[in-house]
Short mmCIF file of C-alpha atoms and ligand atoms in Angstrom, two decimals:
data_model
loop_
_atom_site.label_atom_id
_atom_site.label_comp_id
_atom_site.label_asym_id
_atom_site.label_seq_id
_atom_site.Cartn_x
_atom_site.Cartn_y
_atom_site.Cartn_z
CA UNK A 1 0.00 0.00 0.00
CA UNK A 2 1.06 3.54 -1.05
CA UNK A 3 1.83 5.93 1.83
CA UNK A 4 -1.41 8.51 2.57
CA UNK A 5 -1.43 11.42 1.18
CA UNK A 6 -3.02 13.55 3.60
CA UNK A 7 -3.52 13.44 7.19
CA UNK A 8 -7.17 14.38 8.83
CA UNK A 9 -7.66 14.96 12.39
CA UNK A 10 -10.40 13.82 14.40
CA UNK A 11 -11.53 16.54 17.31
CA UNK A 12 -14.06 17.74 19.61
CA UNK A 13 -15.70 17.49 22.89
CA UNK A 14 -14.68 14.34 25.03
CA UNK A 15 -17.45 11.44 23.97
CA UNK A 16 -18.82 12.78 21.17
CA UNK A 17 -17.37 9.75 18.69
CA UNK A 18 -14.28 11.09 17.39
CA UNK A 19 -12.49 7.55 17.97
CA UNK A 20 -15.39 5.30 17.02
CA UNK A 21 -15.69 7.65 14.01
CA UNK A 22 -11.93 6.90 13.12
CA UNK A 23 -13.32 2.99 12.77
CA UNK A 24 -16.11 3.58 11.30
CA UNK A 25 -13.85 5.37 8.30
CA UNK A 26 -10.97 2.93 8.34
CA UNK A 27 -11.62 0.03 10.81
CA UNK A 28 -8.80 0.80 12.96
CA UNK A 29 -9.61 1.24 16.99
CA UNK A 30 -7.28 3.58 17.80
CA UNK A 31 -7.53 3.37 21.81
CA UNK A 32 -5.33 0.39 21.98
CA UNK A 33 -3.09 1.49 25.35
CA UNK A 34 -3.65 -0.28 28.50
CA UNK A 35 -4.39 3.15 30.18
CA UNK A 36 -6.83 4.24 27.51
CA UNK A 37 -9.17 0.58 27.37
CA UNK A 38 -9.82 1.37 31.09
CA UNK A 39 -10.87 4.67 31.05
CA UNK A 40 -12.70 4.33 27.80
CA UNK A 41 -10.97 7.59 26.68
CA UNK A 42 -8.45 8.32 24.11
CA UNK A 43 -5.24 9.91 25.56
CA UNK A 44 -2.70 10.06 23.29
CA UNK A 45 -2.48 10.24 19.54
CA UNK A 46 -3.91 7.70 17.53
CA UNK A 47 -3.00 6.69 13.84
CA UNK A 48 -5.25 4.97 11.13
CA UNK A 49 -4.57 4.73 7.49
CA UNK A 50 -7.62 4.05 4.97
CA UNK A 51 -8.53 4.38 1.48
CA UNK A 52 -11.17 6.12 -0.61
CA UNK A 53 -13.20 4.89 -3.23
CA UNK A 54 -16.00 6.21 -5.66
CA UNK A 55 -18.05 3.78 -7.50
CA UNK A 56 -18.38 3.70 -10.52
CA UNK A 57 -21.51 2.37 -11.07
CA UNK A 58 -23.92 4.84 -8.28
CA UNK A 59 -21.03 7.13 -7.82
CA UNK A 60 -20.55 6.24 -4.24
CA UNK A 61 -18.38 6.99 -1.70
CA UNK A 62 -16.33 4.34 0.35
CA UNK A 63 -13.59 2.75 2.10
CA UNK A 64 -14.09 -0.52 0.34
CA UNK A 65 -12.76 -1.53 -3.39
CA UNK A 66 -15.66 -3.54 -3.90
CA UNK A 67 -18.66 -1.03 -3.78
CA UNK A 68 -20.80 -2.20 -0.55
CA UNK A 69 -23.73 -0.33 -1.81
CA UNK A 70 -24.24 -2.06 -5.54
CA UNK A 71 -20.86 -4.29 -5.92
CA UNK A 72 -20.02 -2.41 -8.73
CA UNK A 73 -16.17 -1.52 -9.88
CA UNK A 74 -14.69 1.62 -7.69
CA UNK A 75 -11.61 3.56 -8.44
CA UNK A 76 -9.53 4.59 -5.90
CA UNK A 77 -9.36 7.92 -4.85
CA UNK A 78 -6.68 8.14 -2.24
CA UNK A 79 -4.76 7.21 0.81
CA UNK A 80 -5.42 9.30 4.03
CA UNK A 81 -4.27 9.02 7.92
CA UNK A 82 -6.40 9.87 10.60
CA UNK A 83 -4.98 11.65 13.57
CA UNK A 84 -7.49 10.66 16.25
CA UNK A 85 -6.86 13.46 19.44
CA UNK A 86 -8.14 13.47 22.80
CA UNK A 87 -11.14 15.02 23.26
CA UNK A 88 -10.27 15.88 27.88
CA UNK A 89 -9.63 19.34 28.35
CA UNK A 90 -6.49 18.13 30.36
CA UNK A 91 -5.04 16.94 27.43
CA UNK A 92 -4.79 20.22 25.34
CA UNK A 93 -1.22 19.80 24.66
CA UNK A 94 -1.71 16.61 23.05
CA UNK A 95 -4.46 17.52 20.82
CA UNK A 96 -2.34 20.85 20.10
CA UNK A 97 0.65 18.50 18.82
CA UNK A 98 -1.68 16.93 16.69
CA UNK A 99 -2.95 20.19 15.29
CA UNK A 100 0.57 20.50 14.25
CA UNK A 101 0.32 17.64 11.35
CA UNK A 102 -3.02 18.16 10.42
CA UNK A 103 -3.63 19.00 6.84
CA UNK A 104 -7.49 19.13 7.70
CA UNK A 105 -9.70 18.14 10.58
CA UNK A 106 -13.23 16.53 11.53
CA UNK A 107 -14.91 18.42 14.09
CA UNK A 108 -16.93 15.88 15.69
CA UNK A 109 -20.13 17.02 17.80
CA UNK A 110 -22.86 14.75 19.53
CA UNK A 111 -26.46 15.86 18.10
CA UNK A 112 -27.74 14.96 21.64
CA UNK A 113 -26.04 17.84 23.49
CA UNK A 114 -26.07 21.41 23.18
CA UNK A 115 -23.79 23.05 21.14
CA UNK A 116 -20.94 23.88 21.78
CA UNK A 117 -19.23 22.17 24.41
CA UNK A 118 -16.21 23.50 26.37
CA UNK A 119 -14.06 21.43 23.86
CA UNK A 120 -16.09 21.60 20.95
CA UNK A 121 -14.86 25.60 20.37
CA UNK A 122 -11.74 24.92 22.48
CA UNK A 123 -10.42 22.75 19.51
CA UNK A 124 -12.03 24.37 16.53
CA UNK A 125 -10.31 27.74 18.26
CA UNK A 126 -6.79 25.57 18.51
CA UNK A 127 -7.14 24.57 14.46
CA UNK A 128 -7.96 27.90 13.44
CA UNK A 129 -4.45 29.05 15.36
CA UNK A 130 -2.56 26.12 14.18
CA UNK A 131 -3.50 27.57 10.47
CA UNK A 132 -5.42 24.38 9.86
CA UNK A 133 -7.87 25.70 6.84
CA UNK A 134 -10.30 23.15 5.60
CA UNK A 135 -13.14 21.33 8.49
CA UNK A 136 -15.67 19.53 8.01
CA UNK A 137 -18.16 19.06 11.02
CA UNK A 138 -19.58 16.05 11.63
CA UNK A 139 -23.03 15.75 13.36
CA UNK A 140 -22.54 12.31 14.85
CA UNK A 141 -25.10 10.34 17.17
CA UNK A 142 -28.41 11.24 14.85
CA UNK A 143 -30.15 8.39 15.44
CA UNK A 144 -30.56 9.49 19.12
CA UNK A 145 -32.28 11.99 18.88
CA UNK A 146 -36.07 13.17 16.78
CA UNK A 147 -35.93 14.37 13.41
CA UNK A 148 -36.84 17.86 14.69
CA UNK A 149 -33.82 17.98 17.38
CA UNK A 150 -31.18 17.08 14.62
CA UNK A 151 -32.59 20.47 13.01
CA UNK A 152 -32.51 22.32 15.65
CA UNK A 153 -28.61 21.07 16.87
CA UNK A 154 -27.70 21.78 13.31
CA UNK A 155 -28.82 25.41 13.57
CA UNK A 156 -27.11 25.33 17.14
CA UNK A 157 -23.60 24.43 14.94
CA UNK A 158 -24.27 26.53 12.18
CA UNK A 159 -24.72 29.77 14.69
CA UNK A 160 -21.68 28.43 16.35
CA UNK A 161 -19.59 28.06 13.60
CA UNK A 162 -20.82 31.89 12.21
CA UNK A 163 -18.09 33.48 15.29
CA UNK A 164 -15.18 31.54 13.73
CA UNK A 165 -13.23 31.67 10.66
CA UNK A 166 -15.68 27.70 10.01
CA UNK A 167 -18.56 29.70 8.89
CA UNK A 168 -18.60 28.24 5.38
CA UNK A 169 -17.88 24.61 6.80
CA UNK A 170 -20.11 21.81 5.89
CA UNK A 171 -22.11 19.73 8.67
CA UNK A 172 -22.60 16.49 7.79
CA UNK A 173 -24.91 14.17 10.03
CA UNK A 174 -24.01 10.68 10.38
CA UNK A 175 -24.21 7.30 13.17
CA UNK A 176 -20.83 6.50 13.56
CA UNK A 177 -22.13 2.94 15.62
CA UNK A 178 -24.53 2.30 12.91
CA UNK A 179 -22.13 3.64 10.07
CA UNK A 180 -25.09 5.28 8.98
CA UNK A 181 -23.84 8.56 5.84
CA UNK A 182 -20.20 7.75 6.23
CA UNK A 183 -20.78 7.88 2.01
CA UNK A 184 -22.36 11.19 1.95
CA UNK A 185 -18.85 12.20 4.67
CA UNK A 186 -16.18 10.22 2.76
CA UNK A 187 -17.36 12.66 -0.20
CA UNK A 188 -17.70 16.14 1.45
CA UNK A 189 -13.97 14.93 2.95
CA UNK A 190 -13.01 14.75 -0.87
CA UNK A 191 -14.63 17.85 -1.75
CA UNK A 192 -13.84 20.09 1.26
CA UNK A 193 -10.31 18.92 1.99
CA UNK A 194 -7.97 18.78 -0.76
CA UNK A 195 -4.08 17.35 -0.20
CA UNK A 196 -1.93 20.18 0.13
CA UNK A 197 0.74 21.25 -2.64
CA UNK A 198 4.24 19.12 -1.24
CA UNK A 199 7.76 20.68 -1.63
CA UNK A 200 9.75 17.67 -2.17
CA UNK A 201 12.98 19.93 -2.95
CA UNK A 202 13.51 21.33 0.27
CA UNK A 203 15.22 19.38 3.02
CA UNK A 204 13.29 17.02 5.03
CA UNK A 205 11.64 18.07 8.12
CA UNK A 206 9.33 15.62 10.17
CA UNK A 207 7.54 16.59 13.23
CA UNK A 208 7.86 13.63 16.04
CA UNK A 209 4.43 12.73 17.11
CA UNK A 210 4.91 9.65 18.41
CA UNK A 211 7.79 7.42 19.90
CA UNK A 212 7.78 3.86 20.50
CA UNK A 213 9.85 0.64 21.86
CA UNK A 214 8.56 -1.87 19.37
CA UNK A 215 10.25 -5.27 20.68
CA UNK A 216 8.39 -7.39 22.91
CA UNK A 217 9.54 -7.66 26.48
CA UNK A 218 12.48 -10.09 26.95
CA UNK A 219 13.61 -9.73 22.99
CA UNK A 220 17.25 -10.97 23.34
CA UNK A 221 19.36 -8.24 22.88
CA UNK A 222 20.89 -9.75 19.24
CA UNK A 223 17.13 -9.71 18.39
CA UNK A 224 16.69 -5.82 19.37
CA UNK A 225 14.67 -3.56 16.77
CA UNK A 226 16.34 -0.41 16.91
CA UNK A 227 14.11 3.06 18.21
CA UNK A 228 10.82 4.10 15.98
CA UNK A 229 9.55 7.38 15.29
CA UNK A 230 6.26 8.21 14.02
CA UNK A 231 5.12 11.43 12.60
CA UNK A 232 4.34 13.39 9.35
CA UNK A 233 7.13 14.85 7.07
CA UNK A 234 6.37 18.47 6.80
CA UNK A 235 8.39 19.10 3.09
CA UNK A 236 11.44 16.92 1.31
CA UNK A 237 11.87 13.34 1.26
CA UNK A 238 13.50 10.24 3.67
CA UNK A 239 15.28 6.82 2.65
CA UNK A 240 16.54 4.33 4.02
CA UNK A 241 19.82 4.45 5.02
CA UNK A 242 19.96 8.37 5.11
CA UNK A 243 21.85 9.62 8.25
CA UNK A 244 19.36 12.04 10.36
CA UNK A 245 19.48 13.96 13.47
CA UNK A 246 16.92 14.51 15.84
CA UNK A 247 16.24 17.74 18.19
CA UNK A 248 16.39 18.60 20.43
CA UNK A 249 16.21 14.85 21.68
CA UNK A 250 17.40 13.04 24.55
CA UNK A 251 16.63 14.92 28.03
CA UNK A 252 19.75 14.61 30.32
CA UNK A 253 19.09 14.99 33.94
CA UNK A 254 22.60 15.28 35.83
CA UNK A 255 23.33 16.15 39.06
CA UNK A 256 19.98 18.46 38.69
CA UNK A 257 20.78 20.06 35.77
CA UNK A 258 18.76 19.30 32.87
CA UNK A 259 20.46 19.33 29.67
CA UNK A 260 19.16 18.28 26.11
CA UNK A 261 21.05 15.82 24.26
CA UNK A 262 20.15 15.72 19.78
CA UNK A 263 20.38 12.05 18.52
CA UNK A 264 22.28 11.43 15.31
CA UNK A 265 21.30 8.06 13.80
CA UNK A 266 20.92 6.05 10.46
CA UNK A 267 16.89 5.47 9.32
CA UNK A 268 16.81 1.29 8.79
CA UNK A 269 13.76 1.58 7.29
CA UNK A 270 10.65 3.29 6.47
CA UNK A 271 7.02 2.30 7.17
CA UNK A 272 3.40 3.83 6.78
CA UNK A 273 0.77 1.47 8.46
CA UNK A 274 2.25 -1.76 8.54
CA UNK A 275 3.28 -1.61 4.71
CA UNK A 276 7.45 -0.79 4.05
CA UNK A 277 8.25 2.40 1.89
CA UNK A 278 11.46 2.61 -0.07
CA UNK A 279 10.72 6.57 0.05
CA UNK A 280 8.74 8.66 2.13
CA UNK A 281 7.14 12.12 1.22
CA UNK A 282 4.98 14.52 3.03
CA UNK A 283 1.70 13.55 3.93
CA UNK A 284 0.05 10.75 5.88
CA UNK A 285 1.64 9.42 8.83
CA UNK A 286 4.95 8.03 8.62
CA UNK A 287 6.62 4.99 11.16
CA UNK A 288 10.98 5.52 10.89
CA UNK A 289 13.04 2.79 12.21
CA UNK A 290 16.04 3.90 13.54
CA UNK A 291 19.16 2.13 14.78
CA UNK A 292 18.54 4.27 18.18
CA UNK A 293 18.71 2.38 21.35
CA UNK A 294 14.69 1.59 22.17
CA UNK A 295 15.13 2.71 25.28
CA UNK A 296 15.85 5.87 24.03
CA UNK A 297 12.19 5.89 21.97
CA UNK A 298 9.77 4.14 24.28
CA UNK A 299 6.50 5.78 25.56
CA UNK A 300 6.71 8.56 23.21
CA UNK A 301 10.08 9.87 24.85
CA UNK A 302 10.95 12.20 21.33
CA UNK A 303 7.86 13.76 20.80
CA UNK A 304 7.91 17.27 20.21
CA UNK A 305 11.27 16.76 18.54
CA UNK A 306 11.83 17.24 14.90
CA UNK A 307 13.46 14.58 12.53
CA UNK A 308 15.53 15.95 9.69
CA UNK A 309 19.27 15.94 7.82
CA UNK A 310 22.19 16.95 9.89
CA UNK A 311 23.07 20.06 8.45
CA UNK A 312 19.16 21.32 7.41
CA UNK A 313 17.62 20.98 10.73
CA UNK A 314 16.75 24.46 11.90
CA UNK A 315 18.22 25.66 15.46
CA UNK A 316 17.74 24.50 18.82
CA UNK A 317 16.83 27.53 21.61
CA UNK A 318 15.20 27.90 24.76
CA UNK A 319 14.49 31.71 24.27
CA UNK A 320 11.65 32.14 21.82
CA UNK A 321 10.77 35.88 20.84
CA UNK A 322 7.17 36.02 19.34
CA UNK A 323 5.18 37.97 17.77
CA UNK A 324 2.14 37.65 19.51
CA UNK A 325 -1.87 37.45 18.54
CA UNK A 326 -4.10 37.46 21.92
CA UNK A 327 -7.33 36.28 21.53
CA UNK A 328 -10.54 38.63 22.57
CA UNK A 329 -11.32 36.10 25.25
CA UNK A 330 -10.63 32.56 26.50
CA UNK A 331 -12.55 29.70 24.82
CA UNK A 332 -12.87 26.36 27.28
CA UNK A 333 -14.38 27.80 30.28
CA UNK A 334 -18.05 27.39 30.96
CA UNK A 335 -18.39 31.24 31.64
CA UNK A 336 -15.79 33.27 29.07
CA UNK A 337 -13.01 35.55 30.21
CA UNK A 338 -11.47 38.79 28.35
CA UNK A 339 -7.70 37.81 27.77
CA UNK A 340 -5.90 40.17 29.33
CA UNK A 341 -1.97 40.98 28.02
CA UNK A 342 1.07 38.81 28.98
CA UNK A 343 2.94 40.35 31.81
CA UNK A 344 6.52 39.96 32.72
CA UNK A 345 7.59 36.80 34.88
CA UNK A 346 3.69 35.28 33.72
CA UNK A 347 4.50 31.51 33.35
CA UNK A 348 2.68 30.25 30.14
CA UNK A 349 2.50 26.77 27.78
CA UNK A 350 4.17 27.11 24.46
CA UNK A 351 2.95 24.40 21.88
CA UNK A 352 5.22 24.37 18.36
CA UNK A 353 4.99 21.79 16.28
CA UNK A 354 4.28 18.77 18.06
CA UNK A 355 6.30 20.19 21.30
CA UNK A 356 4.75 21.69 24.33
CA UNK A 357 6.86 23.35 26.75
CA UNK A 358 6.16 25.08 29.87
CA UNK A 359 8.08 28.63 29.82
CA UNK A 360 8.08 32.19 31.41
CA UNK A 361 7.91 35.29 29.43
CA UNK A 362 11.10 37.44 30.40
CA UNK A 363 10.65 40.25 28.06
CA UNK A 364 7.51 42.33 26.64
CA UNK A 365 7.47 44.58 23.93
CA UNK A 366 5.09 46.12 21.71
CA UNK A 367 3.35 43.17 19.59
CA UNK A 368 6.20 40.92 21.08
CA UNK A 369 7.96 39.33 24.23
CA UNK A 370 10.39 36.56 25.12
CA UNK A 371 9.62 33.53 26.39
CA UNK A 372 12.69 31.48 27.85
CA UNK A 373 11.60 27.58 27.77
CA UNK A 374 12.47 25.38 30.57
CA UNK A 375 13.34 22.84 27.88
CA UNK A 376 14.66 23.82 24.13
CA UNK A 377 12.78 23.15 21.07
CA UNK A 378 14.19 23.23 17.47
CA UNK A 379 12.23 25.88 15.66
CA UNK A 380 12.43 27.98 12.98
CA UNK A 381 11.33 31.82 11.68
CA UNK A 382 7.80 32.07 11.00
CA UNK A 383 6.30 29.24 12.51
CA UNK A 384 3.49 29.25 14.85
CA UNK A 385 3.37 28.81 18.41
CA UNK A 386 0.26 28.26 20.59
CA UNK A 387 0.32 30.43 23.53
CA UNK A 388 -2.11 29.02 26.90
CA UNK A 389 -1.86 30.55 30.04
CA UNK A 390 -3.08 28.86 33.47
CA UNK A 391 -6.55 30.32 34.26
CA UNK A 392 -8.33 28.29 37.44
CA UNK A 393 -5.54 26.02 37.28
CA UNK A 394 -5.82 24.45 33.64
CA UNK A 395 -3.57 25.87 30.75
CA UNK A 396 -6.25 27.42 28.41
CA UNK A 397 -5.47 28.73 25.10
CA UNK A 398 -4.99 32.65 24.52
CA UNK A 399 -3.72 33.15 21.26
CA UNK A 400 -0.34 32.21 19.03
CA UNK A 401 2.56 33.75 18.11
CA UNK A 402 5.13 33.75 15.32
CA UNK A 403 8.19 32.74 16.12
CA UNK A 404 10.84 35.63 14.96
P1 GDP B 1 -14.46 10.20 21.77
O1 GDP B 1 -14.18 10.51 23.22
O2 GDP B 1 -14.89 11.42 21.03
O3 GDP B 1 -13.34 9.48 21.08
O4 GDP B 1 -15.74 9.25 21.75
P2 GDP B 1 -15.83 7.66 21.54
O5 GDP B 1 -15.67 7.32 20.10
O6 GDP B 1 -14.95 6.99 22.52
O7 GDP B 1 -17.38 7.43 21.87
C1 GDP B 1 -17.92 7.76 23.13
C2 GDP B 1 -19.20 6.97 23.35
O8 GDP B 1 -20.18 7.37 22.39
C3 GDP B 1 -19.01 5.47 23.17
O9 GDP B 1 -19.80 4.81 24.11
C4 GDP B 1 -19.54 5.23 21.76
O10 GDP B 1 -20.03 3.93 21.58
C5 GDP B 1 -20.65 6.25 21.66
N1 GDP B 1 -20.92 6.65 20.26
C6 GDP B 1 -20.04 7.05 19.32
N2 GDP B 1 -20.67 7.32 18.16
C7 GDP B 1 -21.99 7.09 18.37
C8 GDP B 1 -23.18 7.16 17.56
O11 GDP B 1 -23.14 7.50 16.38
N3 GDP B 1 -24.35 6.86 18.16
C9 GDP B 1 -24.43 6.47 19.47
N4 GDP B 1 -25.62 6.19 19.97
N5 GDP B 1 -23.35 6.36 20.25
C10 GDP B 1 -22.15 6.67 19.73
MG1 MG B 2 -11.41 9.06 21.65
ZN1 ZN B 3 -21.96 1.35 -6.17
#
């Protein structure tokens, strides 16, 4: 199988189906951690590749070669990952490091529940500062609720969606249990979110969104499989064998003092869901073996790191000046807040890329102000960083800022 081409996220408000959803669309349960099948909630990133169809018979949409609605011959339209987020508000950071990758996004919301929920403009707020430009809502749970309640939630959404930049997004009802419309979604995804123009020419640049140990416990050391890495390249191309350096990378705790440590390393080989790639490109998500020690990769140790050439990768800092864009007023809380300015010393949650890092702002300026990082990132000029503050002691978004 071809790698994706695009990668869709899943959000919105904890338990409104974004995960089931993600099955219903490519069969993949993406809440597969210990931690996550006992809570019942999803809590870090989850990855599932699938394919589109259109028939070619009744013009169709589906995830299925053979068309499930009249058998008839489909052709395939393309690959796509889904980047399935966590819907808890204590999990912001998480869903913000997916925002990072996402070339479009599902906004999931429950027909049988007013609209919106905390989350529900939370995460449509964190995709419009991410830059993330094409959403398609999805009006999920329909079939619990009367014909006349569906109406009146979708005018709930569409009001909603009027204060953000989403006003011209479609809303598309569906079951996600009863896979009920997951045609009539499949083709507004086609229409509404197209796969972004690639620059293959520039140097490779992958965000880290995931890490992971894959040998079994008690693999013989001769047996090891070196570190993975999962995440999406941003722009250029990876191969096998290509030597690659990772940053910032390792965190070094010594004698307390914490230092950061970047990983140079060899990529062994390339994978997108299961199948191997002799190449990868930008796009869907990405799995790159490494010939990193495992322990250096387990439980997502490199996120927030980026994955690149040795001498493209842009530079590592802990003092980030921004530009800054405050919001009018803080989106999560059940009663709304103005946003006032940052202040000196004001401790505040930096998300770029797939990073989050706690920091303090040490400098403020007109339009700008320094934040020093209690960890590093590797960043470069112009990219966008979410800026959350602590407000009734949960980090709440407040606005982004370039990086300059
Ligand atoms: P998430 O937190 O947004 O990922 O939500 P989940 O996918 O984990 O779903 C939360 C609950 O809602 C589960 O019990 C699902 O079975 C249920 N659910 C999801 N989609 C539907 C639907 O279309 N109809 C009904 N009745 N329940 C649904
Ligand atoms: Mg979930
Ligand atoms: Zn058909």
């Amino acid at each position: 199988m071809p790698q994706a081409a695009v990668n869709i996220g899943l959000v919105g408000h904890i338990d409104h189906g974004k995960t089931t959803l993600t099955e219903a669309l490519s069969g993949v349960w993406t809440d597969t951690h210990s931690e996550e099948l006992k809570r019942g909630i999803t809590i870090r990133l989850g990855y599932a590749d699938t394919t589109f169809y259109r028939c070619k018979e009744c013009g169709r949409h589906t995830t299925k070669p053979k068309c499930p609605h009249c058998g008839g011959e489909t052709e395939l339209l393309r690959r796509v990952s889904f980047v399935d987020a966590p819907g808890h508000e204590m999990l912001m950071a998480t869903m913000l490091s997916g925002a990072a990758i996402m070339d479009g996004a599902l906004l999931v919301v429950a027909a049988n529940e007013p609209c919106p929920q905390p989350q529900t403009k939370e995460h449509l707020m964190a995709l419009q500062i991410a830059g993330v430009k094409n959403v398609v809502i999805v009006q999920n749970k329909v079939e619990l609720v009367s014909k006349d309640k569906v109406v009146e939630n979708y005018e709930q959404i569409r009001e909603f969606l009027s204060t953000t930049d989403y006003r011209d997004a479609p809303v598309i009802p569906v079951s996600a249990v009863h896979r009920a419309n997951i045609d009539k979604l499949i083709e507004a995804i086609e229409q509404h979110i197209s796969t972004p123009n690639r620059d293959l020419k520039k140097p490779p640049l992958m965000f880290v969104a995931r890490s992971f140990d894959i040998n079994k416990p008690g693999t013989r050391p001769e047996r090891l499989r070196g570190g993975v890495v999962g995440g999406t390249l941003l722009q250029g191309r990876l191969r096998a064998g290509d030597e690659i350096s990772i940053r910032p990378g390792l965190v070094v705790s010594r004698g307390g003092r914490t230092t950061w440590q970047h990983l140079d390393t060899k990529i062994s080989s390339l994978h997108a869901m299961g199948s191997e790639l002799k190449e990868a490109t930008p796009g869907g998500l990405i799995g790159v073996g490494t010939e990193l020690d495992p322990a250096l990769t387990k439980s997502d140790a490199l996120v927030g790191s980026v994955l690149g050439l040795h001498h493209s990768l842009p530079e590592v800092t802990s003092q980030l000046e921004l530009e800054v864009h405050l919001l009018d007023r803080v989106v999560g809380l059940q009663k709304e807040v103005e946003v006032r300015p940052l202040s000196i010393n004001e401790p505040v949650m930096i998300s770029v890329g797939t990073a989050a890092r706690a920091g303090m702002v040490t400098r403020v300026k007109e339009n700008g102000v320094r934040i020093s990082l209690k960890y590093p990132v590797c960043v470069d000029h112009g990219w966008r960083a979410a800026v959350s503050r602590r407000i009734v002691n949960k980090w709440r978004l407040i606005g982004y800022g370039i990086v300059m």
